[in-house]
Coordinates of C-alpha atoms in Angstrom, one line a residue:
X1 CA 99.1 217.7 122.1
X2 CA 101.4 217.3 125.1
X3 CA 105.1 216.6 124.3
X4 CA 106.9 214.2 126.6
X5 CA 110.3 215.1 128.0
X6 CA 111.7 212.1 126.1
X7 CA 110.3 213.3 122.8
X8 CA 111.6 216.8 123.4
X9 CA 115.1 215.3 124.3
X10 CA 115.1 213.3 121.0
X11 CA 114.2 216.4 119.0
X12 CA 116.9 218.4 120.7
X13 CA 119.5 215.7 120.1
X14 CA 118.5 215.6 116.4
X15 CA 118.9 219.3 116.3
X16 CA 122.4 219.2 117.7
X17 CA 123.4 216.4 115.4
X18 CA 122.0 218.3 112.4
X19 CA 124.1 221.3 113.3
X20 CA 127.2 219.1 113.3
X21 CA 126.5 217.1 110.2
X22 CA 124.9 219.6 107.9
X23 CA 127.3 222.4 106.8
X24 CA 126.0 225.9 106.1
X25 CA 127.3 227.9 103.3
X26 CA 129.1 230.6 105.2
X27 CA 130.6 230.5 108.7
X28 CA 133.5 232.7 109.8
X29 CA 134.6 234.8 112.7
X30 CA 136.8 237.5 111.2
X31 CA 135.1 240.9 110.5
X32 CA 136.8 241.5 107.2
X33 CA 135.8 238.1 105.8
X34 CA 132.1 238.9 106.1
X35 CA 131.7 242.6 106.6
X36 CA 133.0 246.0 105.6
X37 CA 132.6 249.5 107.0
X38 CA 129.6 251.3 105.5
X39 CA 130.1 254.8 106.9
X40 CA 132.5 256.8 109.2
X41 CA 135.4 254.4 108.9
X42 CA 137.4 256.9 111.0
X43 CA 135.2 255.9 113.9
X44 CA 136.4 252.2 113.7
X45 CA 139.2 250.8 115.7
X46 CA 140.6 247.3 116.1
X47 CA 142.1 245.3 119.0
X48 CA 143.1 242.0 117.4
X49 CA 139.8 240.4 116.2
X50 CA 137.7 242.9 118.3
X51 CA 136.1 245.8 116.5
X52 CA 135.2 249.0 118.3
X53 CA 132.7 251.5 116.9
X54 CA 132.5 254.9 118.5
X55 CA 129.8 257.6 118.6
X56 CA 130.8 261.2 119.2
X57 CA 129.1 264.6 118.5
X58 CA 130.5 264.5 115.0
X59 CA 129.3 261.0 113.8
X60 CA 128.3 257.5 114.6
X61 CA 129.5 254.5 112.5
X62 CA 128.2 251.4 110.8
X63 CA 129.1 248.3 108.9
X64 CA 127.4 245.9 106.5
X65 CA 127.8 242.4 105.2
X66 CA 129.6 242.0 101.9
X67 CA 126.8 239.6 100.7
X68 CA 123.1 239.2 100.9
X69 CA 121.4 236.1 102.4
X70 CA 118.1 234.3 102.5
X71 CA 117.4 232.0 105.5
X72 CA 120.0 230.8 108.0
X73 CA 121.4 232.3 111.2
X74 CA 123.6 235.3 111.9
X75 CA 125.3 236.1 115.3
X76 CA 127.3 239.0 116.7
X77 CA 129.0 239.1 120.1
X78 CA 128.5 242.6 121.4
X79 CA 129.6 244.5 124.5
X80 CA 127.4 247.6 124.7
X81 CA 128.4 251.1 125.8
X82 CA 129.3 251.4 129.5
X83 CA 128.2 254.0 131.9
X84 CA 125.8 256.8 130.9
X85 CA 124.6 255.7 127.4
X86 CA 121.4 257.8 127.4
X87 CA 120.2 258.8 123.9
X88 CA 122.4 256.3 122.1
X89 CA 121.3 253.3 120.0
X90 CA 123.4 250.3 119.0
X91 CA 121.6 248.4 116.3
X92 CA 122.1 244.9 114.9
X93 CA 119.7 244.0 112.1
X94 CA 119.0 242.3 108.8
X95 CA 117.4 244.2 105.9
X96 CA 116.5 243.8 102.3
X97 CA 116.5 246.7 99.8
X98 CA 113.8 249.0 98.5
X99 CA 110.6 250.6 99.9
X100 CA 108.8 247.3 100.4
X101 CA 111.7 245.8 102.3
X102 CA 111.8 243.2 105.0
X103 CA 113.8 243.9 108.2
X104 CA 114.6 242.2 111.5
X105 CA 115.9 244.6 114.2
X106 CA 117.8 244.4 117.5
X107 CA 118.0 248.0 118.9
X108 CA 119.8 248.5 122.2
X109 CA 118.5 251.6 123.8
X110 CA 121.0 253.4 126.1
X111 CA 120.0 254.7 129.5
X112 CA 121.4 256.8 132.3
X113 CA 124.0 255.3 134.6
X114 CA 122.5 252.6 136.8
X115 CA 119.4 252.1 134.8
X116 CA 119.0 248.9 132.7
X117 CA 119.4 248.8 129.0
X118 CA 116.3 248.2 127.0
X119 CA 116.4 245.9 124.0
X120 CA 113.8 246.7 121.3
X121 CA 113.1 244.2 118.5
X122 CA 111.0 245.0 115.5
X123 CA 110.0 243.3 112.3
X124 CA 109.2 244.8 108.9
X125 CA 107.4 242.8 106.2
X126 CA 106.9 244.3 102.8
X127 CA 107.8 247.7 104.2
X128 CA 105.4 247.6 107.1
X129 CA 106.9 247.7 110.7
X130 CA 105.3 248.9 113.9
X131 CA 105.8 245.5 115.5
X132 CA 108.0 246.7 118.5
X133 CA 108.6 244.7 121.6
X134 CA 110.9 245.9 124.4
X135 CA 112.5 244.0 127.2
X136 CA 115.2 244.4 129.8
X137 CA 117.9 241.8 130.1
X138 CA 118.9 239.4 132.9
X139 CA 122.5 240.7 132.9
X140 CA 124.3 244.0 132.3
X141 CA 125.2 243.9 128.6
X142 CA 127.8 246.6 129.0
X143 CA 130.1 244.5 131.3
X144 CA 130.9 241.7 128.9
X145 CA 130.3 240.2 125.5
X146 CA 127.0 238.4 124.8
X147 CA 125.8 236.7 121.7
X148 CA 122.8 238.1 119.8
X149 CA 121.4 236.0 117.0
X150 CA 118.7 236.1 114.3
X151 CA 117.5 232.7 113.0
X152 CA 115.4 232.9 109.9
X153 CA 113.7 230.1 107.9
X154 CA 110.5 229.6 106.1
X155 CA 108.5 228.8 109.2
X156 CA 109.8 231.4 111.8
X157 CA 112.0 234.3 112.7
X158 CA 113.7 233.9 116.1
X159 CA 115.6 236.5 118.1
X160 CA 118.0 234.9 120.5
X161 CA 120.2 236.3 123.3
X162 CA 122.9 233.8 124.4
X163 CA 120.9 231.2 122.6
X164 CA 117.8 232.0 124.7
X165 CA 114.8 232.9 122.4
X166 CA 113.3 236.3 123.3
X167 CA 110.9 236.6 120.4
X168 CA 109.4 234.5 117.7
X169 CA 107.6 235.7 114.6
X170 CA 105.7 232.6 113.2
X171 CA 104.7 232.1 109.6
X172 CA 100.9 232.6 109.6
X173 CA 100.4 233.0 105.8
X174 CA 97.5 230.6 106.1
X175 CA 95.8 233.3 108.3
X176 CA 96.5 236.0 105.8
X177 CA 99.6 237.4 107.5
X178 CA 102.5 238.2 105.2
X179 CA 105.8 236.5 106.0
X180 CA 109.3 237.5 104.9
X181 CA 110.5 234.8 102.6
X182 CA 111.2 236.2 99.1
X183 CA 113.8 238.9 99.6
X184 CA 117.5 238.5 100.2
X185 CA 118.8 240.5 103.2
X186 CA 122.1 242.0 104.3
X187 CA 123.4 242.0 107.8
X188 CA 124.2 245.4 109.4
X189 CA 125.2 247.1 112.7
X190 CA 125.5 250.7 113.6
X191 CA 125.9 253.1 116.6
X192 CA 124.1 256.4 116.4
X193 CA 122.4 259.2 118.4
X194 CA 118.7 258.9 118.8
X195 CA 118.0 261.1 121.8
X196 CA 114.8 262.3 120.3
X197 CA 113.2 259.0 121.2
X198 CA 115.6 256.3 122.5
X199 CA 115.7 257.0 126.2
X200 CA 112.4 257.5 128.1
X201 CA 110.7 258.6 125.0
X202 CA 113.3 261.3 124.3
X203 CA 113.0 263.0 127.7
X204 CA 116.7 262.1 128.5
X205 CA 119.2 263.5 126.0
X206 CA 122.7 262.4 125.1
X207 CA 125.3 263.9 127.4
X208 CA 128.2 264.5 125.1
X209 CA 130.6 265.1 128.0
X210 CA 130.7 261.3 128.2
X211 CA 131.6 260.9 124.6
X212 CA 133.0 258.9 122.8
X213 CA 130.5 256.2 123.4
X214 CA 132.0 252.8 122.3
X215 CA 130.3 249.5 121.4
X216 CA 132.6 246.5 120.9
X217 CA 132.2 243.5 118.6
X218 CA 133.7 240.0 118.1
X219 CA 132.6 236.5 117.0
X220 CA 131.1 237.5 113.6
X221 CA 129.2 234.6 112.3
X222 CA 126.9 234.1 109.3
X223 CA 125.6 230.6 108.5
X224 CA 123.1 231.2 105.7
X225 CA 122.2 230.8 102.1
X226 CA 124.3 233.4 100.2
X227 CA 122.6 235.2 97.3
X228 CA 124.8 236.3 94.4
X229 CA 124.0 239.7 93.1
X230 CA 124.6 238.5 89.6
X231 CA 121.7 236.0 89.9
X232 CA 118.0 237.0 89.4
X233 CA 116.1 237.4 92.6
X234 CA 113.6 234.6 91.8
X235 CA 116.4 232.2 91.2
X236 CA 117.9 233.0 94.6
X237 CA 114.5 232.4 96.1
X238 CA 114.2 229.0 94.4
X239 CA 117.7 227.9 95.4
X240 CA 117.6 229.0 99.0
X241 CA 114.1 227.6 99.4
X242 CA 114.8 224.2 97.8
X243 CA 114.0 221.3 100.1
X244 CA 116.6 219.0 98.6
X245 CA 119.6 221.2 99.6
X246 CA 119.9 219.8 103.1
X247 CA 120.1 223.2 104.8
X248 CA 120.2 222.7 108.5
X249 CA 117.7 225.5 109.1
X250 CA 115.2 223.8 106.9
X251 CA 115.1 220.6 108.9
X252 CA 111.7 219.7 110.5
X253 CA 113.2 220.1 114.0
X254 CA 113.8 223.8 113.2
X255 CA 110.2 224.6 112.2
X256 CA 109.4 225.6 115.8
X257 CA 110.9 226.0 119.2
X258 CA 111.6 222.8 121.1
X259 CA 110.1 222.4 124.6
X260 CA 113.0 223.8 126.4
X261 CA 113.2 226.8 124.2
X262 CA 109.4 227.4 124.6
X263 CA 109.9 227.4 128.3
X264 CA 112.8 229.9 128.0
X265 CA 110.6 232.2 125.9
X266 CA 107.8 232.0 128.4
X267 CA 110.2 232.9 131.2
X268 CA 111.6 235.9 129.3
X269 CA 108.1 237.2 128.5
X270 CA 107.0 236.8 132.1
X271 CA 110.0 238.4 133.7
X272 CA 111.6 240.8 131.3
X273 CA 109.1 242.0 128.7
X274 CA 108.1 245.6 129.3
X275 CA 106.3 246.5 126.0
X276 CA 104.5 244.5 123.4
X277 CA 102.7 246.1 120.5
X278 CA 100.2 243.2 120.6
X279 CA 98.8 244.6 123.9
X280 CA 98.9 248.3 123.0
X281 CA 95.2 249.0 122.4
X282 CA 95.9 252.8 122.1
X283 CA 98.0 252.2 119.0
X284 CA 96.1 249.2 117.7
X285 CA 92.3 249.4 118.7
X286 CA 92.0 246.4 116.3
X287 CA 94.5 243.7 117.2
X288 CA 97.0 243.0 114.4
X289 CA 96.2 239.7 112.8
X290 CA 99.5 238.1 113.7
X291 CA 98.9 238.8 117.4
X292 CA 95.9 236.5 117.5
X293 CA 97.3 233.4 119.2
X294 CA 94.2 231.3 119.0

């Protein structure tokens, strides 16, 4: 059914009002309020509220949220490694624990000087991934900070760059496709060497004469349902899934992209998508069920 511009505008207005009126459980911008170093703390440095992570030929570095969450939105502002970043990966992701974990990945794949960064997204559900998409960006992500966000509710997972959706994973449980909605997830970021695969399939290796490689962060935000570790997992699921809590991400307007966002996603896919597992018949002779858009 066609949606009129007026109807779309009303939906978008409701969405904006819901953000203002409905308060999420966590929303902060200081690193140490939400996160803590998880490894190689000596590779961290701070400039006011800006955090820098460095990678050298001794180690990378990473950090993790202090809490776990179920549904909501998390955002980091990141400025990626400048110059020759071949072989490096800067990752921003959410993940639950255990072998049957759920995971939503942003992986920024470095490249040789003058070549564009590639952004790889991936989704794991119950321990199964292999859902890679890759795209180049419409700006140089190493020149300035840009916002990267993951929105997660019971209907969809949306990856956003500067609030532009670049990927949507829709709940298709009614078609027999598993959807991540029963495991609390932490928020993580790291910088590391992956020159066995990251740049041109591993053909271009990391040039350590350009080390240290530095990724910078600011604007740390998590607006989500926090899950206490002292509470049983099924209780967290019930609380974070309750329809009477008034969570903004559970409002009907958030169940799908609005018309403007749908057009943005179409533009991204038409102009910047360079790989989609759903079209890779060599890997998947039988199309994965979630790829069937009928």
